[in-house]
XYZ file of C-alpha atoms in Angstrom:
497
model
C 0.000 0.000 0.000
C 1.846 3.284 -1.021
C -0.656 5.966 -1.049
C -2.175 6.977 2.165
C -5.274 5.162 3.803
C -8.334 5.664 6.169
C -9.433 2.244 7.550
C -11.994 2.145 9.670
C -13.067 -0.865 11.984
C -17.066 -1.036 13.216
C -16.610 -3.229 16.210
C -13.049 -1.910 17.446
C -13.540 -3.118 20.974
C -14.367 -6.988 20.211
C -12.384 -10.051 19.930
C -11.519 -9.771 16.439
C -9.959 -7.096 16.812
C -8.080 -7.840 19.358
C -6.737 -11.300 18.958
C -6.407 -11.130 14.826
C -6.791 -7.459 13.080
C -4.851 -5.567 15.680
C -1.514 -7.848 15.300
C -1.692 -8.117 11.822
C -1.912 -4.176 10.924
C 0.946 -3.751 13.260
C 3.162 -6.827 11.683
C 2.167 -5.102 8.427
C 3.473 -1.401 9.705
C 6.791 -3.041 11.108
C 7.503 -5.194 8.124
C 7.333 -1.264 6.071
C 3.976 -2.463 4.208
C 2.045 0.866 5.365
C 2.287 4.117 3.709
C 4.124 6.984 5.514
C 0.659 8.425 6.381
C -2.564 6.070 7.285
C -5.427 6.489 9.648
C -7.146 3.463 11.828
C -10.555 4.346 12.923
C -11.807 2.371 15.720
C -15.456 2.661 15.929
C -17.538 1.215 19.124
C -20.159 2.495 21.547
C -18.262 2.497 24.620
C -16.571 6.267 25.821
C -12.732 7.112 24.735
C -10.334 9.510 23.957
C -7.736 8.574 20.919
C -5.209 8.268 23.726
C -7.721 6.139 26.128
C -8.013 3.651 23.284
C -5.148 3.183 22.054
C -3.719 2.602 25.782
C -6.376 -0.214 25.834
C -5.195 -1.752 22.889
C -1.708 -1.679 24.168
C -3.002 -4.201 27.114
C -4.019 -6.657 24.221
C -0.316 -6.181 22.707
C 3.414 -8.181 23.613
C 6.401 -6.381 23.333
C 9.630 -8.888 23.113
C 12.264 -5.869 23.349
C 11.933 -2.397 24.313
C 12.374 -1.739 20.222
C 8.700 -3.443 19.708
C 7.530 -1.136 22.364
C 8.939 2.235 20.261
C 7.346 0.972 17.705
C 4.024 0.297 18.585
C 4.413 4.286 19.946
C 5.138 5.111 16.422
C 1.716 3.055 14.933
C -0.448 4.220 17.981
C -0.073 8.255 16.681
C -1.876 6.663 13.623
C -4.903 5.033 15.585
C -7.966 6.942 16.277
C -11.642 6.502 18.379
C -14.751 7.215 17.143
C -17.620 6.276 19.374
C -20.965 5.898 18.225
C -23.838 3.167 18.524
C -24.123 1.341 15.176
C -28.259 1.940 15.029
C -27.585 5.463 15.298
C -26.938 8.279 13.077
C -24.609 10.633 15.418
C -21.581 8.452 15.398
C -21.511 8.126 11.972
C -21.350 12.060 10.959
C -19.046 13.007 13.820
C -16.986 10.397 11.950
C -17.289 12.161 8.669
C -16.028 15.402 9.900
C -12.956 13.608 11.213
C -12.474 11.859 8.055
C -12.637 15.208 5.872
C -10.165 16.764 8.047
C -7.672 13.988 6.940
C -8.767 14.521 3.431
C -8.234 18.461 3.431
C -5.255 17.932 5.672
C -3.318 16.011 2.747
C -5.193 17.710 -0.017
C -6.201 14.664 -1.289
C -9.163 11.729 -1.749
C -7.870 9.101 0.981
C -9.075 5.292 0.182
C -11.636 4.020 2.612
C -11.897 0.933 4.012
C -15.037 0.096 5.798
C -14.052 -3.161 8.208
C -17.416 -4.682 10.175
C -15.740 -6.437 12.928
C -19.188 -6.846 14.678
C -21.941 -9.520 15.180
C -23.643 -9.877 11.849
C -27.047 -9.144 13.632
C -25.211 -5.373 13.243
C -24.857 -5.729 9.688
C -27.333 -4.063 8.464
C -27.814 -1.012 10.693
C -23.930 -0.641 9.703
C -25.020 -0.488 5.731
C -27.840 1.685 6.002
C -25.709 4.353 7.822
C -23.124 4.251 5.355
C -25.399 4.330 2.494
C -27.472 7.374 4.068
C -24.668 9.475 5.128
C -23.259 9.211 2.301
C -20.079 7.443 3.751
C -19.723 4.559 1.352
C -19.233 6.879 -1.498
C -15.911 8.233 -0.131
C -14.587 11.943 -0.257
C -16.053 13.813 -2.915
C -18.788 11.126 -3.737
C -16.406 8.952 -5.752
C -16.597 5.349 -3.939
C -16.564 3.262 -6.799
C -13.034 4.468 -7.049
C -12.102 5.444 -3.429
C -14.127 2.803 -1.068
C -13.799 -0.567 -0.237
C -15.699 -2.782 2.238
C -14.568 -6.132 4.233
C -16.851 -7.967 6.127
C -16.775 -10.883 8.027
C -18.550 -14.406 7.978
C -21.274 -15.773 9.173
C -22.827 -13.872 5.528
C -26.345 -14.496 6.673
C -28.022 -17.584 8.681
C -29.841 -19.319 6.076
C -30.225 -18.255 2.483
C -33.037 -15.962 2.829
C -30.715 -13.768 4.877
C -27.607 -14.202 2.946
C -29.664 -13.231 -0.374
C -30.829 -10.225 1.902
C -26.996 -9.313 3.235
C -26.079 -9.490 -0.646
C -29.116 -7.488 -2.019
C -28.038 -4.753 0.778
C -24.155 -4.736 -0.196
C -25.030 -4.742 -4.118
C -27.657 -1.979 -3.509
C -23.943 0.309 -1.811
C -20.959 -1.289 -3.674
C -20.357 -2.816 -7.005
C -18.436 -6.415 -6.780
C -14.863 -5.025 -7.342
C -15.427 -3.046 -3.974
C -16.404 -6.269 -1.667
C -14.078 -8.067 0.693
C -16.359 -10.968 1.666
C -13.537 -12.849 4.236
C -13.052 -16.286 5.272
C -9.681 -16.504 6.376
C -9.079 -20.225 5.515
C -9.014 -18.968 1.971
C -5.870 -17.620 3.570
C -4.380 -20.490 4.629
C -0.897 -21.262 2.994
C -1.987 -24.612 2.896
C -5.361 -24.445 1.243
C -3.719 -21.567 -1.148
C -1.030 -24.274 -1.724
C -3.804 -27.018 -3.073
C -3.664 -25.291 -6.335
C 0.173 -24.988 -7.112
C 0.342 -28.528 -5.589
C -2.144 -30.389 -7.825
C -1.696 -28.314 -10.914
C 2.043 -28.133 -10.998
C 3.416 -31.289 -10.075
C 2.557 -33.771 -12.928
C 3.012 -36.601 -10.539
C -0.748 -35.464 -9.066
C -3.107 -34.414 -11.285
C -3.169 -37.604 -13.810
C -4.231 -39.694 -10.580
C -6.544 -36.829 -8.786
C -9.771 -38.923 -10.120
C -12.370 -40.973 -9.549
C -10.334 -43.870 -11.077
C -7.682 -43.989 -8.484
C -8.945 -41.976 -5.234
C -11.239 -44.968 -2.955
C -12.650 -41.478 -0.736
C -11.765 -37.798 1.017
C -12.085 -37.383 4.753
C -12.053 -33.846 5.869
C -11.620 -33.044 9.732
C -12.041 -29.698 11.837
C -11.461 -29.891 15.574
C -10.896 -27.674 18.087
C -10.073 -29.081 21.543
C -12.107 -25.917 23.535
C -15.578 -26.226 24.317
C -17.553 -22.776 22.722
C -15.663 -20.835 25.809
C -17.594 -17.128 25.658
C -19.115 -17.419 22.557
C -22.341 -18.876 23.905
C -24.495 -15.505 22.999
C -23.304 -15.635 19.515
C -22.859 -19.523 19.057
C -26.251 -20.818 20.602
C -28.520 -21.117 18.101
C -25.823 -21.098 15.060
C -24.060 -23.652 15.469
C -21.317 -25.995 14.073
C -22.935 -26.526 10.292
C -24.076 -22.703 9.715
C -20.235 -21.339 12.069
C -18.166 -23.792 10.170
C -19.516 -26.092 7.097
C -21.277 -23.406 5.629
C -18.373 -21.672 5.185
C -14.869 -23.526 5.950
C -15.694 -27.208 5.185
C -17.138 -25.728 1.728
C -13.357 -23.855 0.795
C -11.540 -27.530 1.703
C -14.203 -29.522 -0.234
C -13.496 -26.524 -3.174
C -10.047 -26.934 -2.388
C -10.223 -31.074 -3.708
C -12.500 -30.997 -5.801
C -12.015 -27.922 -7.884
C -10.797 -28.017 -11.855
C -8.100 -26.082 -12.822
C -8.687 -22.574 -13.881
C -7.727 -20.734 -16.683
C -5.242 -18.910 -15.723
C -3.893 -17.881 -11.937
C -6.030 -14.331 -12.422
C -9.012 -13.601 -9.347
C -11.827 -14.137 -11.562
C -10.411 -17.776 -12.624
C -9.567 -18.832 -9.782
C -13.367 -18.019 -7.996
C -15.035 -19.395 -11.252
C -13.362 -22.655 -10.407
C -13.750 -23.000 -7.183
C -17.797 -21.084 -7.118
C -18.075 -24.313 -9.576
C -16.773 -27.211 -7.823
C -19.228 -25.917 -4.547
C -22.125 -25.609 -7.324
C -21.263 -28.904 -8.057
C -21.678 -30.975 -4.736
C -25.029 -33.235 -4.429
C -27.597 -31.857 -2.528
C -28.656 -33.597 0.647
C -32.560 -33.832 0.166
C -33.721 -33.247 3.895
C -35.731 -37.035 3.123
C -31.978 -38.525 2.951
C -31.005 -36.520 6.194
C -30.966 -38.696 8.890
C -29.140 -41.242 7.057
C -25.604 -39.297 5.841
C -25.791 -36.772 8.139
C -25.004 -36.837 11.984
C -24.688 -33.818 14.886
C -24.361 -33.495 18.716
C -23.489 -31.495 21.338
C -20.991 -32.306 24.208
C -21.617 -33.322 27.299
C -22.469 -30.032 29.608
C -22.729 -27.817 26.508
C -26.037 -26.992 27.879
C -24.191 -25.342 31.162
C -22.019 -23.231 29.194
C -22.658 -19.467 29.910
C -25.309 -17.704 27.583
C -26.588 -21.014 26.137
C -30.149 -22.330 26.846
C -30.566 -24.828 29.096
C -32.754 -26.200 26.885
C -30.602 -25.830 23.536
C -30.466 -28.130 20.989
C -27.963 -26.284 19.131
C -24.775 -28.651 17.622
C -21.373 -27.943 18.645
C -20.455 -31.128 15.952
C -21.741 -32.261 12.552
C -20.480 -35.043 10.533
C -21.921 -35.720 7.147
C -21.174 -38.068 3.460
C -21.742 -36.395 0.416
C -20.513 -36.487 -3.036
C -19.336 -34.238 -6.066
C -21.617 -34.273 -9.140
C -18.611 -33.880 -11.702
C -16.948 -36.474 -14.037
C -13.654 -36.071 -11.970
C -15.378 -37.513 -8.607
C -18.472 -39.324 -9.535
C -19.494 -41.806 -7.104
C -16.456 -41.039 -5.006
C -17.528 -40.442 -1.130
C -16.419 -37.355 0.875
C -16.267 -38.043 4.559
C -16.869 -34.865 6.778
C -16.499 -33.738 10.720
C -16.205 -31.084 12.480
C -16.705 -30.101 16.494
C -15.732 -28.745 19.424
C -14.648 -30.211 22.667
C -12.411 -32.924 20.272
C -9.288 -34.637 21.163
C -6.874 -32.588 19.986
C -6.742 -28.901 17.617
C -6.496 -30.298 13.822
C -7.659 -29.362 10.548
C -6.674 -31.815 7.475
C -7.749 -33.482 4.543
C -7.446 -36.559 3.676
C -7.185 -37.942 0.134
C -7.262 -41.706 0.368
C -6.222 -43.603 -2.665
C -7.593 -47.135 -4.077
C -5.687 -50.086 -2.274
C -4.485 -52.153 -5.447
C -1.889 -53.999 -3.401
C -0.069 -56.277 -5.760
C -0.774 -59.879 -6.598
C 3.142 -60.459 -5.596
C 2.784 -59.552 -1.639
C -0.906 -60.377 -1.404
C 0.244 -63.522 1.002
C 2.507 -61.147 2.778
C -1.045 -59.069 4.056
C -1.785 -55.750 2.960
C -2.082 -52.966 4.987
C -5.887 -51.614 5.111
C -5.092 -48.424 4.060
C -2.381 -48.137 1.492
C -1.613 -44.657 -0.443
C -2.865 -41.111 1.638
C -2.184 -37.894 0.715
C -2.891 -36.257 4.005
C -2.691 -31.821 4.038
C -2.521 -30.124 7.249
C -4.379 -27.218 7.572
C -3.194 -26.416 11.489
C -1.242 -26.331 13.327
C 1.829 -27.134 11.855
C 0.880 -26.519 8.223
C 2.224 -28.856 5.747
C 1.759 -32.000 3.507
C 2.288 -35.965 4.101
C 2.181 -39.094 1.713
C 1.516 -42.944 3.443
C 3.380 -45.349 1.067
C 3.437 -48.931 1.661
C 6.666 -49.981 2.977
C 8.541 -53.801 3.091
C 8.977 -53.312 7.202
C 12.800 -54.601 8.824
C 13.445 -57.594 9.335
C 14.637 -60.954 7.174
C 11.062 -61.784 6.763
C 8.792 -60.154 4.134
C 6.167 -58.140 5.325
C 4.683 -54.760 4.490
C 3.744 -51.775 6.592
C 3.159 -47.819 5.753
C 5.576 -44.683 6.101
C 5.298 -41.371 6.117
C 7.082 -38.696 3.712
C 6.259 -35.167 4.757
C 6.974 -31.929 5.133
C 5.961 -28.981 7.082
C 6.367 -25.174 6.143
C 7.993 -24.069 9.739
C 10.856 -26.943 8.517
C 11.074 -26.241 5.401
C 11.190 -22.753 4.779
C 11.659 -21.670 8.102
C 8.482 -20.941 9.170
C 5.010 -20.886 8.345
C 4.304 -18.394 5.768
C 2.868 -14.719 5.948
C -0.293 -15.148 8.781
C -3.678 -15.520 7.179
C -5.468 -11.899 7.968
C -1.593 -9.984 7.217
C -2.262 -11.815 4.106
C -6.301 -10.671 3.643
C -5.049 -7.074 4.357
C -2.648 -7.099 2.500
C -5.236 -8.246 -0.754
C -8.213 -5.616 0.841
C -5.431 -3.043 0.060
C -3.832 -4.614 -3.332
C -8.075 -5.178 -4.788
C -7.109 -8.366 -5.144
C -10.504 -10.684 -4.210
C -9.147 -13.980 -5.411
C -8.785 -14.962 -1.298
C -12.566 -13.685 -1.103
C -15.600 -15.108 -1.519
C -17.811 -14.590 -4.476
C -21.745 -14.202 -4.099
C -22.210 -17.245 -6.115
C -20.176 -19.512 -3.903
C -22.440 -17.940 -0.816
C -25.796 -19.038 -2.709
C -24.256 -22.213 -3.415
C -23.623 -23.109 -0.156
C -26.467 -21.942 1.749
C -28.545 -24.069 -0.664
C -26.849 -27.234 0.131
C -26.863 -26.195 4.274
C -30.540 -25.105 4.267
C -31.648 -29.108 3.367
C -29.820 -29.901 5.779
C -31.280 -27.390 7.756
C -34.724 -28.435 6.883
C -34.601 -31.990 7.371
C -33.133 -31.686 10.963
C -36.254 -29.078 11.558
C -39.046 -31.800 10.237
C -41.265 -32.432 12.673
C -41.689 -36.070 11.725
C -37.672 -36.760 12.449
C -37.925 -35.390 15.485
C -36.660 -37.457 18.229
C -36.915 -36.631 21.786
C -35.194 -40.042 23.134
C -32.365 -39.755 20.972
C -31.262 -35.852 22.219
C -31.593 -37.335 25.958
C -29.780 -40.028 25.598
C -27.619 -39.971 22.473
C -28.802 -43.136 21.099
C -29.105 -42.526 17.735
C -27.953 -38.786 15.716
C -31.045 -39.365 13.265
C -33.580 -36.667 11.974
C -33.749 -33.563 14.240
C -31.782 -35.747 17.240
C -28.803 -34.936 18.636
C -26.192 -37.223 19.949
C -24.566 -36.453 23.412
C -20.873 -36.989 23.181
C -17.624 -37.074 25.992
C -15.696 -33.797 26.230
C -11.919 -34.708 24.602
C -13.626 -36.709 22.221
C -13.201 -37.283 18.346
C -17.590 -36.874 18.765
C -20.750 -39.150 18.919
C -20.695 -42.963 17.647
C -23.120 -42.342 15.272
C -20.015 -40.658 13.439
C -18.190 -43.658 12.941
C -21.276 -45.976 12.492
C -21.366 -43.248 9.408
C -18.054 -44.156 7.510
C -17.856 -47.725 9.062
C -20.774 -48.939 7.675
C -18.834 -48.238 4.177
C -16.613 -50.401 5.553
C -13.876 -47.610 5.865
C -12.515 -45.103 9.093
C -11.868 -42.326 10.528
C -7.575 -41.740 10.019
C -7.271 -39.691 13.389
């Protein structure tokens, strides 16, 4: 970024902020990615002074050496408070007078960028406002040019609202000015998929139907929801994370290659391959599709004692394309698991030789295994003759992480977003098409856990069984309910972790 910016953040007080946007704008000053003069707006309803909030930023901050402390001196005399309530007019044009100072001060048109950082209950009061104060269009009422605006996922909660969120933003900005994030889009590992695949010739010939046996995705966070019970309770896993994660790993797979490397390319391919995954008629629900809650979710602060909300979703579905017809994809994802992982599984056919088939195969033979986090990076299982004098086979691993590699992981996945939000680059963004895909394939889903006839009042007190509208009760530090494995076992396959 080398002309000067105005970025302001709706929500500047929240958790977002704090653990993710602050860090990265202030890698991104230190690493000399920031113009000589830029402006950070934080904009929240509770009372400060510039100097008030930026000292309580400073609490959220670590300083290794007295250096990191001069600096963050330096970026604090660029960070600025506006308070205002987003429902309410005020805030918003005591902001535009501060904003045109800045403008007349340089004697110039400053770039906007609008960042909600909020609940997405505030979306739309946030919208209006800029739309009737006539902040979205930028100084001297050329946004097109001079505004840009990022906001964060969940984009709606079913697809009457998301259709609603993207009416709202179309009705404001054209395309070219929407940042629409999900940060595993981010991910070096997910951006990797594509240079992996495409550019070793080793890959692509097999990546088929004709040589992969199935896909398991997993997404697992060893904390329970922790304070996120206002926002999480009646969300939940499928809407928080497959409507919007799991789809960007499945697009990941299961994508073609594009045309070329350009933004446009790469979201037609990937707005495709989500397009192109079977719907789940809610009639088929309870048999490919499982979800629970921990044990004591129902304790957790700001959740209903009564909730039937699912903090984990598991689920088999399949590609309609020529590449992956008939070829199973194996999903999970919770909270309260075992252990923090996100990976994705490619497991190939097991054609183990006529020569060592009275030596015993091992049940799973070739896996191409990509680590999402922690520890990003990429593995291959090969079948192995094991030590000894006696001929017998077993697996290895051949892998790789980025940290040993190259040193370390790769450029964090919001410094990267900003850095594209300030570039116009949206290939790391969604698309409105991939949105409406999505929400169409969650919303059966949806549905068919909401019919009245699959509704099972034994099964959410006991766990017994994770069909129709049931939920299954599973152990804390778990990899989730039974029903989950009786889901890929009965294909006669398993879970890898």
């Amino acid at each position: 970024m080398n002309s000067p910016f105005i970025m302001v953040i709706f929500g500047a007080t929240g958790d977002l902020m704090r653990r993710k946007l602050l860090p990265s704008l202030f890698r991104l000053y230190n690493e000399g990615k920031f113009p000589q003069k830029f402006f950070i707006f934080g904009f929240a309803r509770r009372e400060f002074s510039n100097e008030q909030f930026r000292e309580l930023l400073k609490e959220h901050m670590e300083f290794s050496s007295p250096d990191g402390l001069k600096k963050w001196e330096n970026f604090a005399q660029n960070v600025y408070y506006q308070q205002g309530f987003f429902d309410e007019e005020k805030g918003y044009l005591d902001l535009i007078k501060k904003l045109e100072g800045f403008d007349k001060a340089l004697g110039a048109c400053l770039t906007r960028f609008f960042y909600l950082a909020t609940p997405p209950q505030n979306y739309g009061a946030i919208l209006d406002f800029l739309k009737s104060t006539s902040l979205s269009e930028g100084c001297g009422h050329q946004g097109k040019q001079w505004t840009k605006i990022i906001i964060e996922k969940p984009f709606g909660k079913d697809l009457k609202t998301a259709r609603l969120l993207d009416s709202k933003l179309a009705e404001i900005f054209e395309e070219k000015q929407i940042f629409r994030v999900d940060h595993y889009l981010a991910k070096e590992t997910v951006q990797n998929m594509i240079a992996f695949r495409f550019a070793n010739g080793i890959f692509e010939p097999i990546w088929n139907r004709n040589y992969i046996d199935h896909v398991q995705i997993t997404w697992a966070e060893k904390k329970g929801i922790g304070r996120r019970g206002k926002f999480f309770d009646g969300v939940g896993m499928l809407r928080d994370v497959g409507q919007n994660h799991l789809m960007q790993l499945i697009a990941a797979v299961a994508m073609e290659q594009p045309k070329s490397f350009s933004k446009e390319n790469v979201r037609d391919a990937r707005a495709s391959a989500i397009k192109a995954i079977k719907q789940i008629e809610p009639s088929q629900v309870s048999d490919v599709v499982v979800r629970g809650h921990y044990k004591g979710y129902t304790e957790e602060k700001d959740v209903s004692p009564s909730s039937e909300t699912e903090t984990f979703v598991a689920m088999k579905l399949f590609i309609n394309t020529d590449r992956f017809l008939n070829v199973p994809f194996y999903l999970r994802a919770g909270k309260n698991m075992l252990m923090d992982t996100v990976e994705i599984s490619i497991v190939f056919k097991q054609k183990c030789h006529i020569l060592f088939k009275e030596f015993g195969c091992p049940e799973y033979g070739n896996v191409l295994t990509i680590k999402v986090q922690p520890n990003e990076g990429i593995k291959i299982r090969i079948i192995t003759k094991l030590p000894g004098t006696k001929l017998s086979l077993g697996t290895a691993d051949m892998k790789f992480t980025y940290k040993e590699e190259f040193g370390g992981g790769g450029t964090e996945a919001y410094e990267k977003l900003l850095l594209e939000i300030f570039e116009g680059d949206q290939m790391l963004f969604n698309r409105s098409d991939e949105l409406e895909s999505s929400w169409i394939f969650i919303e059966k889903i949806i549905e068919g856990w909401s019919c009245p006839a699959k509704q099972d009042l034994a099964s959410r007190n006991n766990g017994s069984d994770g069909s129709g509208g049931g939920l299954s009760i599973y152990e804390p530090q778990t990899w989730g309910p039974k029903e989950a494995f009786d889901l890929i076992e009965k294909d006669k396959r398993k879970w890898l972790a």
